[in-house]
Structures are given as structure tokens and as C-alpha cells.
PDB file of C-alpha atoms in Angstrom:
ATOM      1  CA  MET A   9     135.935 108.943 100.162  1.00 79.00           C
ATOM      2  CA  ILE A  10     134.382 108.449 102.719  1.00 86.00           C
ATOM      3  CA  ASP A  11     134.686 108.377 106.107  1.00 80.00           C
ATOM      4  CA  PHE A  12     132.329 105.539 108.074  1.00 85.00           C
ATOM      5  CA  SER A  13     134.915 106.281 111.452  1.00 82.00           C
ATOM      6  CA  LYS A  14     131.505 107.989 112.527  1.00 81.00           C
ATOM      7  CA  GLY A  15     129.872 104.465 111.495  1.00 88.00           C
ATOM      8  CA  LEU A  16     126.757 104.292 109.353  1.00 94.00           C
ATOM      9  CA  VAL A  17     125.871 106.129 106.240  1.00 95.00           C
ATOM     10  CA  PRO A  18     122.512 107.574 104.334  1.00 96.00           C
ATOM     11  CA  ALA A  19     122.602 105.744 101.301  1.00 97.00           C
ATOM     12  CA  ILE A  20     119.121 106.873  99.124  1.00 97.00           C
ATOM     13  CA  ALA A  21     118.158 104.429  95.745  1.00 97.00           C
ATOM     14  CA  GLN A  22     117.447 106.704  92.974  1.00 96.00           C
ATOM     15  CA  ASP A  23     115.912 104.867  89.800  1.00 95.00           C
ATOM     16  CA  LEU A  24     118.015 105.649  86.743  1.00 94.00           C
ATOM     17  CA  GLU A  25     116.229 106.175  84.193  1.00 91.00           C
ATOM     18  CA  ASN A  26     112.785 108.861  85.830  1.00 93.00           C
ATOM     19  CA  GLY A  27     114.579 109.886  89.226  1.00 94.00           C
ATOM     20  CA  GLU A  28     112.085 107.942  91.289  1.00 94.00           C
ATOM     21  CA  VAL A  29     112.835 108.097  95.007  1.00 96.00           C
ATOM     22  CA  LEU A  30     112.674 104.555  95.668  1.00 96.00           C
ATOM     23  CA  MET A  31     114.360 103.804  98.944  1.00 95.00           C
ATOM     24  CA  LEU A  32     116.645 105.009 101.812  1.00 96.00           C
ATOM     25  CA  GLY A  33     118.723 102.166 102.972  1.00 96.00           C
ATOM     26  CA  TYR A  34     122.468 102.298 105.576  1.00 96.00           C
ATOM     27  CA  MET A  35     125.721 101.022 104.656  1.00 96.00           C
ATOM     28  CA  ASP A  36     128.875 100.542 106.729  1.00 94.00           C
ATOM     29  CA  LYS A  37     132.370 100.873 104.959  1.00 94.00           C
ATOM     30  CA  LYS A  38     132.009  96.949 103.644  1.00 95.00           C
ATOM     31  CA  ALA A  39     128.656  97.292 102.241  1.00 96.00           C
ATOM     32  CA  TYR A  40     130.074 100.092  99.577  1.00 96.00           C
ATOM     33  CA  GLU A  41     132.912  98.022  98.721  1.00 95.00           C
ATOM     34  CA  LEU A  42     130.842  95.329  97.879  1.00 96.00           C
ATOM     35  CA  THR A  43     128.375  97.769  96.209  1.00 96.00           C
ATOM     36  CA  ILE A  44     131.224  99.367  94.155  1.00 96.00           C
ATOM     37  CA  LYS A  45     133.132  95.607  92.928  1.00 95.00           C
ATOM     38  CA  THR A  46     130.118  93.433  92.259  1.00 95.00           C
ATOM     39  CA  GLY A  47     128.086  96.582  90.582  1.00 95.00           C
ATOM     40  CA  PHE A  48     125.163  95.886  92.654  1.00 96.00           C
ATOM     41  CA  ALA A  49     123.325  97.017  96.025  1.00 97.00           C
ATOM     42  CA  HIS A  50     124.919  96.531  99.671  1.00 97.00           C
ATOM     43  CA  TYR A  51     122.970  97.715 102.435  1.00 97.00           C
ATOM     44  CA  PHE A  52     124.044  97.192 106.864  1.00 95.00           C
ATOM     45  CA  SER A  53     120.910  96.369 108.116  1.00 89.00           C
ATOM     46  CA  ARG A  54     120.262  98.639 111.702  1.00 87.00           C
ATOM     47  CA  SER A  55     117.402  95.652 112.692  1.00 78.00           C
ATOM     48  CA  ARG A  56     119.110  92.185 111.956  1.00 79.00           C
ATOM     49  CA  ASN A  57     123.228  93.828 112.508  1.00 83.00           C
ATOM     50  CA  THR A  58     124.370  92.832 109.637  1.00 87.00           C
ATOM     51  CA  LEU A  59     125.242  92.625 105.531  1.00 92.00           C
ATOM     52  CA  TRP A  60     123.156  92.587 103.321  1.00 91.00           C
ATOM     53  CA  MET A  61     122.468  92.532  99.054  1.00 94.00           C
ATOM     54  CA  LYS A  62     119.795  93.904  98.390  1.00 94.00           C
ATOM     55  CA  GLY A  63     117.018  91.736  96.088  1.00 89.00           C
ATOM     56  CA  GLU A  64     119.874  88.809  98.383  1.00 85.00           C
ATOM     57  CA  THR A  65     116.702  87.211  98.626  1.00 76.00           C
ATOM     58  CA  SER A  66     113.354  88.143  96.568  1.00 79.00           C
ATOM     59  CA  GLY A  67     115.382  88.237  93.894  1.00 83.00           C
ATOM     60  CA  HIS A  68     114.852  92.529  93.331  1.00 89.00           C
ATOM     61  CA  THR A  69     118.223  94.320  93.328  1.00 93.00           C
ATOM     62  CA  GLN A  70     119.281  96.858  91.927  1.00 96.00           C
ATOM     63  CA  GLU A  71     122.136  96.873  89.347  1.00 96.00           C
ATOM     64  CA  VAL A  72     124.418 100.236  90.361  1.00 97.00           C
ATOM     65  CA  LYS A  73     125.466 102.081  87.613  1.00 96.00           C
ATOM     66  CA  GLU A  74     126.291 105.558  88.886  1.00 96.00           C
ATOM     67  CA  ILE A  75     127.199 106.898  92.997  1.00 96.00           C
ATOM     68  CA  PHE A  76     127.409 110.210  93.843  1.00 96.00           C
ATOM     69  CA  LEU A  77     128.343 111.041  97.147  1.00 94.00           C
ATOM     70  CA  ASP A  78     127.385 114.730  99.115  1.00 92.00           C
ATOM     71  CA  CYS A  79     129.017 118.044  99.699  1.00 90.00           C
ATOM     72  CA  ASP A  80     130.027 116.312 103.148  1.00 86.00           C
ATOM     73  CA  SER A  81     131.136 112.965 101.462  1.00 88.00           C
ATOM     74  CA  ASP A  82     129.233 111.812 104.376  1.00 90.00           C
ATOM     75  CA  SER A  83     125.898 110.952 102.606  1.00 93.00           C
ATOM     76  CA  VAL A  84     125.636 108.237  99.590  1.00 96.00           C
ATOM     77  CA  LEU A  85     123.684 108.405  96.227  1.00 97.00           C
ATOM     78  CA  LEU A  86     123.133 105.496  93.860  1.00 97.00           C
ATOM     79  CA  LYS A  87     121.621 105.385  90.368  1.00 97.00           C
ATOM     80  CA  VAL A  88     120.352 102.502  89.967  1.00 97.00           C
ATOM     81  CA  ARG A  89     118.101  99.858  87.547  1.00 95.00           C
ATOM     82  CA  GLN A  90     115.307  98.462  89.810  1.00 94.00           C
ATOM     83  CA  ASN A  91     114.471  94.606  88.750  1.00 92.00           C
ATOM     84  CA  GLY A  92     111.662  93.834  90.641  1.00 88.00           C
ATOM     85  CA  VAL A  93     110.422  96.281  93.483  1.00 88.00           C
ATOM     86  CA  ALA A  94     112.570  98.058  96.045  1.00 90.00           C
ATOM     87  CA  CYS A  95     110.219  97.821  98.905  1.00 88.00           C
ATOM     88  CA  HIS A  96     109.193  94.941 100.628  1.00 79.00           C
ATOM     89  CA  THR A  97     105.187  96.435 100.428  1.00 77.00           C
ATOM     90  CA  GLY A  98     105.702  95.161  96.735  1.00 79.00           C
ATOM     91  CA  ARG A  99     106.208  98.444  96.129  1.00 83.00           C
ATOM     92  CA  LYS A 100     108.439 100.123  93.170  1.00 87.00           C
ATOM     93  CA  SER A 101     109.513 102.652  96.096  1.00 91.00           C
ATOM     94  CA  CYS A 102     109.526 102.676  99.428  1.00 89.00           C
ATOM     95  CA  PHE A 103     107.650 106.390  99.291  1.00 89.00           C
ATOM     96  CA  TYR A 104     105.113 105.537  98.477  1.00 84.00           C
ATOM     97  CA  THR A 105     102.799 107.710 100.987  1.00 80.00           C
ATOM     98  CA  LYS A 106     101.538 111.461 100.446  1.00 78.00           C
ATOM     99  CA  VAL A 107     100.934 113.443 104.112  1.00 76.00           C
ATOM    100  CA  ASP A 108      98.403 115.744 103.571  1.00 73.00           C
ATOM    101  CA  SER A 109      98.371 117.036 107.449  1.00 67.00           C
ATOM    102  CA  LEU A 110     100.377 117.285 109.981  1.00 66.00           C
ATOM    103  CA  ASN A 111      98.579 113.945 111.956  1.00 65.00           C
ATOM    104  CA  SER A 112      97.385 112.078 109.146  1.00 63.00           C
ATOM    105  CA  LYS A 113      98.712 110.374 106.205  1.00 60.00           C
ATOM    106  CA  SER A 114      97.096 108.564 103.104  1.00 63.00           C
ATOM    107  CA  GLU A 115      98.176 105.583 100.830  1.00 60.00           C
ATOM    108  CA  ILE A 116      98.666 106.721  97.178  1.00 62.00           C
ATOM    109  CA  LEU A 117     100.042 103.210  95.316  1.00 61.00           C
ATOM    110  CA  ALA A 118      98.691  99.986  96.302  1.00 59.00           C
ATOM    111  CA  PRO A 119     101.071  97.074  96.852  1.00 59.00           C
ATOM    112  CA  THR A 120     101.777  94.468  93.767  1.00 56.00           C
ATOM    113  CA  LYS A 121     101.962  90.817  95.085  1.00 52.00           C
ATOM    114  CA  VAL A 122     105.648  89.710  95.893  1.00 52.00           C
ATOM    115  CA  SER A 123     105.344  86.490  97.395  1.00 48.00           C
ATOM    116  CA  ALA A 124     109.169  85.820  97.514  1.00 47.00           C
ATOM    117  CA  TYR A 125     110.542  87.720 100.431  1.00 57.00           C
ATOM    118  CA  ASP A 126     110.613  86.094 103.524  1.00 70.00           C
ATOM    119  CA  ILE A 127     107.804  85.448 106.035  1.00 80.00           C
ATOM    120  CA  ILE A 128     109.668  86.157 108.449  1.00 85.00           C
ATOM    121  CA  ASP A 129     110.974  89.661 107.039  1.00 80.00           C
ATOM    122  CA  GLU A 130     107.331  90.612 105.687  1.00 80.00           C
ATOM    123  CA  LEU A 131     106.127  90.022 108.477  1.00 88.00           C
ATOM    124  CA  TYR A 132     107.824  92.097 110.530  1.00 88.00           C
ATOM    125  CA  HIS A 133     107.937  94.489 107.925  1.00 83.00           C
ATOM    126  CA  THR A 134     104.014  95.074 108.785  1.00 87.00           C
ATOM    127  CA  ILE A 135     103.972  95.022 112.580  1.00 92.00           C
ATOM    128  CA  LEU A 136     105.701  97.774 112.024  1.00 87.00           C
ATOM    129  CA  ASP A 137     103.790  99.868 109.407  1.00 84.00           C
ATOM    130  CA  ARG A 138     101.253  98.922 111.641  1.00 89.00           C
ATOM    131  CA  LYS A 139     102.787 100.221 115.143  1.00 90.00           C
ATOM    132  CA  LEU A 140     103.228 103.677 112.987  1.00 83.00           C
ATOM    133  CA  ASN A 141     100.145 104.204 110.786  1.00 82.00           C
ATOM    134  CA  ALA A 142      97.816 101.657 112.012  1.00 87.00           C
ATOM    135  CA  SER A 143      94.500 102.791 113.888  1.00 90.00           C
ATOM    136  CA  PRO A 144      94.041 100.882 117.151  1.00 92.00           C
ATOM    137  CA  GLU A 145      90.028 100.797 116.101  1.00 93.00           C
ATOM    138  CA  ASN A 146      91.459  98.817 113.288  1.00 92.00           C
ATOM    139  CA  SER A 147      94.548  97.354 114.082  1.00 94.00           C
ATOM    140  CA  TYR A 148      94.490  94.418 116.407  1.00 96.00           C
ATOM    141  CA  VAL A 149      98.437  95.124 116.133  1.00 96.00           C
ATOM    142  CA  ALA A 150      98.344  99.009 117.293  1.00 95.00           C
ATOM    143  CA  LYS A 151      95.592  98.224 119.553  1.00 95.00           C
ATOM    144  CA  LEU A 152      98.209  96.830 121.612  1.00 96.00           C
ATOM    145  CA  PHE A 153     101.200  99.003 121.603  1.00 95.00           C
ATOM    146  CA  LYS A 154      98.870 101.329 122.585  1.00 95.00           C
ATOM    147  CA  ARG A 155      98.567  99.531 125.313  1.00 95.00           C
ATOM    148  CA  GLY A 156     101.098  99.186 126.623  1.00 95.00           C
ATOM    149  CA  GLU A 157     104.263  97.049 126.379  1.00 95.00           C
ATOM    150  CA  ASN A 158     102.780  95.318 129.565  1.00 96.00           C
ATOM    151  CA  ALA A 159     100.120  94.291 127.347  1.00 96.00           C
ATOM    152  CA  MET A 160     102.530  92.497 124.964  1.00 96.00           C
ATOM    153  CA  LEU A 161     103.964  90.760 127.289  1.00 97.00           C
ATOM    154  CA  LYS A 162     100.776  89.377 128.918  1.00 97.00           C
ATOM    155  CA  LYS A 163      99.875  88.116 125.208  1.00 97.00           C
ATOM    156  CA  ILE A 164     102.821  86.550 125.019  1.00 97.00           C
ATOM    157  CA  CYS A 165     102.546  84.042 128.682  1.00 97.00           C
ATOM    158  CA  GLU A 166      98.793  83.234 127.592  1.00 96.00           C
ATOM    159  CA  GLU A 167      99.572  82.839 124.428  1.00 96.00           C
ATOM    160  CA  ALA A 168     103.190  80.589 125.728  1.00 97.00           C
ATOM    161  CA  GLY A 169     100.435  78.553 128.507  1.00 96.00           C
ATOM    162  CA  GLU A 170      97.734  77.837 125.619  1.00 94.00           C
ATOM    163  CA  PHE A 171     100.656  76.556 123.718  1.00 95.00           C
ATOM    164  CA  ALA A 172     101.860  73.887 126.320  1.00 95.00           C
ATOM    165  CA  LEU A 173      97.901  72.986 126.998  1.00 92.00           C
ATOM    166  CA  ALA A 174      98.028  72.574 123.343  1.00 89.00           C
ATOM    167  CA  CYS A 175     101.063  70.099 124.283  1.00 91.00           C
ATOM    168  CA  LYS A 176     100.239  68.715 126.571  1.00 89.00           C
ATOM    169  CA  ASP A 177      95.961  67.875 124.586  1.00 84.00           C
ATOM    170  CA  LEU A 178      98.123  66.206 121.551  1.00 84.00           C
ATOM    171  CA  SER A 179     100.084  63.819 123.767  1.00 85.00           C
ATOM    172  CA  LYS A 180      97.079  62.800 125.624  1.00 80.00           C
ATOM    173  CA  PHE A 181      95.737  61.766 122.389  1.00 76.00           C
ATOM    174  CA  GLU A 182      98.801  60.293 121.225  1.00 71.00           C
ATOM    175  CA  ASN A 183      98.577  58.029 123.923  1.00 70.00           C
ATOM    176  CA  TYR A 184      94.088  56.975 124.513  1.00 60.00           C
ATOM    177  CA  LYS A 185      93.812  56.598 120.850  1.00 56.00           C
ATOM    178  CA  ASP A 186      90.995  54.240 121.124  1.00 48.00           C
ATOM    179  CA  LEU A 187      88.846  57.431 123.459  1.00 48.00           C
ATOM    180  CA  LYS A 188      86.748  59.696 121.745  1.00 48.00           C
ATOM    181  CA  ARG A 189      88.131  62.406 120.007  1.00 50.00           C
ATOM    182  CA  GLU A 190      85.583  64.999 121.036  1.00 49.00           C
ATOM    183  CA  LYS A 191      87.258  64.603 124.908  1.00 48.00           C
ATOM    184  CA  PHE A 192      90.239  65.744 122.598  1.00 48.00           C
ATOM    185  CA  GLY A 193      88.280  68.356 120.088  1.00 51.00           C
ATOM    186  CA  GLU A 194      88.190  69.089 116.681  1.00 53.00           C
ATOM    187  CA  HIS A 195      91.072  69.224 114.623  1.00 53.00           C
ATOM    188  CA  ILE A 196      91.165  70.749 110.949  1.00 49.00           C
ATOM    189  CA  ASP A 197      91.647  68.032 108.343  1.00 51.00           C
ATOM    190  CA  GLY A 198      91.842  65.835 110.999  1.00 55.00           C
ATOM    191  CA  ASN A 199      95.027  66.820 112.062  1.00 65.00           C
ATOM    192  CA  PRO A 200      95.857  66.898 115.650  1.00 68.00           C
ATOM    193  CA  SER A 201      98.991  68.315 115.937  1.00 81.00           C
ATOM    194  CA  TYR A 202      97.317  71.380 114.671  1.00 83.00           C
ATOM    195  CA  ASP A 203      95.877  73.184 117.880  1.00 87.00           C
ATOM    196  CA  VAL A 204      99.608  72.970 118.718  1.00 90.00           C
ATOM    197  CA  VAL A 205     100.737  74.609 115.343  1.00 91.00           C
ATOM    198  CA  TYR A 206      98.797  76.667 115.215  1.00 91.00           C
ATOM    199  CA  GLU A 207      99.415  78.396 119.209  1.00 93.00           C
ATOM    200  CA  ALA A 208     102.820  78.380 118.696  1.00 95.00           C
ATOM    201  CA  SER A 209     101.912  80.278 115.687  1.00 95.00           C
ATOM    202  CA  ASP A 210      99.934  82.863 118.074  1.00 96.00           C
ATOM    203  CA  LEU A 211     102.892  82.503 120.486  1.00 96.00           C
ATOM    204  CA  VAL A 212     105.514  83.495 117.125  1.00 96.00           C
ATOM    205  CA  PHE A 213     103.097  86.792 116.298  1.00 96.00           C
ATOM    206  CA  HIS A 214     102.823  87.770 119.566  1.00 97.00           C
ATOM    207  CA  LEU A 215     106.731  87.327 120.249  1.00 97.00           C
ATOM    208  CA  PHE A 216     107.196  89.604 117.001  1.00 96.00           C
ATOM    209  CA  ILE A 217     105.043  92.352 118.235  1.00 96.00           C
ATOM    210  CA  SER A 218     107.503  92.583 121.104  1.00 96.00           C
ATOM    211  CA  LEU A 219     110.606  92.459 119.256  1.00 94.00           C
ATOM    212  CA  ALA A 220     109.127  95.076 117.245  1.00 92.00           C
ATOM    213  CA  ALA A 221     108.763  97.494 119.763  1.00 93.00           C
ATOM    214  CA  HIS A 222     112.438  97.395 120.680  1.00 91.00           C
ATOM    215  CA  ASN A 223     113.091  97.081 116.897  1.00 85.00           C
ATOM    216  CA  ILE A 224     114.756  94.320 116.614  1.00 87.00           C
ATOM    217  CA  HIS A 225     114.149  92.422 114.178  1.00 86.00           C
ATOM    218  CA  PRO A 226     113.662  88.552 114.337  1.00 88.00           C
ATOM    219  CA  ASN A 227     116.153  87.402 111.756  1.00 82.00           C
ATOM    220  CA  GLN A 228     119.296  89.187 114.921  1.00 83.00           C
ATOM    221  CA  ILE A 229     117.003  85.468 116.743  1.00 89.00           C
ATOM    222  CA  LEU A 230     117.762  82.958 113.990  1.00 84.00           C
ATOM    223  CA  ASP A 231     121.644  84.119 114.262  1.00 82.00           C
ATOM    224  CA  GLU A 232     121.742  83.762 117.193  1.00 86.00           C
ATOM    225  CA  LEU A 233     120.107  80.244 117.418  1.00 87.00           C
ATOM    226  CA  ALA A 234     123.426  79.643 114.324  1.00 84.00           C
ATOM    227  CA  LYS A 235     126.161  80.819 116.445  1.00 84.00           C
ATOM    228  CA  ARG A 236     124.761  78.012 119.555  1.00 84.00           C
ATOM    229  CA  ASN A 237     124.253  75.231 116.475  1.00 82.00           C
ATOM    230  CA  GLY A 238     126.971  72.438 116.818  1.00 75.00           C
ATOM    231  CA  ILE A 239     127.589  74.126 120.297  1.00 66.00           C
ATOM    232  CA  SER A 240     126.121  71.825 123.393  1.00 57.00           C
ATOM    233  CA  GLY A 241     123.665  73.348 125.527  1.00 54.00           C
ATOM    234  CA  ILE A 242     125.531  73.579 129.397  1.00 54.00           C
ATOM    235  CA  ASP A 243     128.896  74.716 126.834  1.00 60.00           C
ATOM    236  CA  GLU A 244     126.967  77.791 125.139  1.00 51.00           C
ATOM    237  CA  LYS A 245     125.135  78.584 128.971  1.00 52.00           C
ATOM    238  CA  ASN A 246     128.291  78.938 130.685  1.00 57.00           C
ATOM    239  CA  SER A 247     130.365  81.025 128.158  1.00 62.00           C
ATOM    240  CA  ARG A 248     127.510  83.345 128.507  1.00 53.00           C
ATOM    241  CA  LYS A 249     128.824  86.849 130.281  1.00 53.00           C
ATOM    242  CA  ILE A 250     127.231  87.320 134.256  1.00 45.00           C
TER     243      ILE A 250
END
């Protein structure tokens, strides 16, 4: 049996039919036990700090047919029947990049579109990919990472200010509808709230970049909000440790 006293153990998923390595995940004791009990691969997400079943949102589940432990019983090999694809990018395997030299990479497999993945998870992993692999000359996200944390945080402040101004403009538009729209700018599809949505999207996007800099998945924010649901803001603030 596996000794989980030291924490998480790596778990490799391998295609049952052709032996292709699909992905590397991590398991805690509960994930391992659920995998055995249900016959479907479960993992523990280090970025989200939570247990999850592979394919629970996308439908791209892994039916576990065989389980092997290594000689030290501190890592797991799952031989699976992959339903759909294993990688959130839409590729069959997460290992799609060939290293040509110590300093360069070249993509060797094209992705297929996977719309079933949650947009938050997809965007976060895209940012991580830009962080690790993209060139600052070709990627805005990579350029921000190259410029450093101060540049990322400055953008958050700028976007927060633009969001606040968009909200104020919308309030003016709603309170003074008799004035010409030109005074408040044009709006896509005649929707005066679009500017607020647009600036909010910019703000959230830059928040995601700073979260990715510290390898914090945005779902941890959602989990925190879920904990607070039903608790008054004053009580929640008073419950924090100083």
C-alpha cells in the first residue's frame, strides 16, 4: 500500500491501448481510494487545493482498468481508457511539446477545440502556458511576466480605475437619459452597460495573471466566496485571524 504520510504522490495516466502517456497528476489518500472505489481517476489539484474527478466538468473521464505502484510504493501508474482528451488544451496527451534543445521548444501536436472545459480553468492554464513557453515579443502575458510583479500589479490598479470610471459613466447615462449618448461614448449593440462589462473583464484577466504568478488557481477564490455565502460581511471580517 501507499504511504501518504509525506503528502501527495504522483500519478501517471497511460492509455490502455497504445501505452501513450496522457498526463501526470497527484493523489492524496482520498483521491486514491475514490479511484479504486469508482473505477474513474480522481486527483488532488495542487493549484485549486481540492479533490477532483478527471472529466467531472468536461466529460473527458478516465476509466481506470489497471493500477500499478512503483518499487518504492510512492507513485502510481494508472492504465486508463481515456474518454475524449486528457489535456485541457484539447490534445490527447498533456505531453505534446518536444524539446529541440535546452533553450527551445516546438509544438508537435495541434489541439482540437474543447468547449466543455470551464472558461476560468481554460483561461488560467492558457496564462500559465504563456508564462512558461511564450515569447515576450509575441505574447502580452509573457511580456508582463518579463517586466515583473510591479508591472502586473500596476495594470490591476489601472484596470480597477477604468472599471470604476465605467461604472460612474453608466450611472450618469442612467440618470440623464435625456442627454445625448455621444457625451458618454458609443456602446456596442446600443448597450450602455457594455463598457462596465468590458472593463470588468480586463480587471479579472489581469487578476488572473497575478494569481498565476503565484500559482494560485482562481477556483480557490470561488471556494473562499462559497465559504462566506450565508455569512454576513461583518461577521466574516471579525472571524479573520489578526
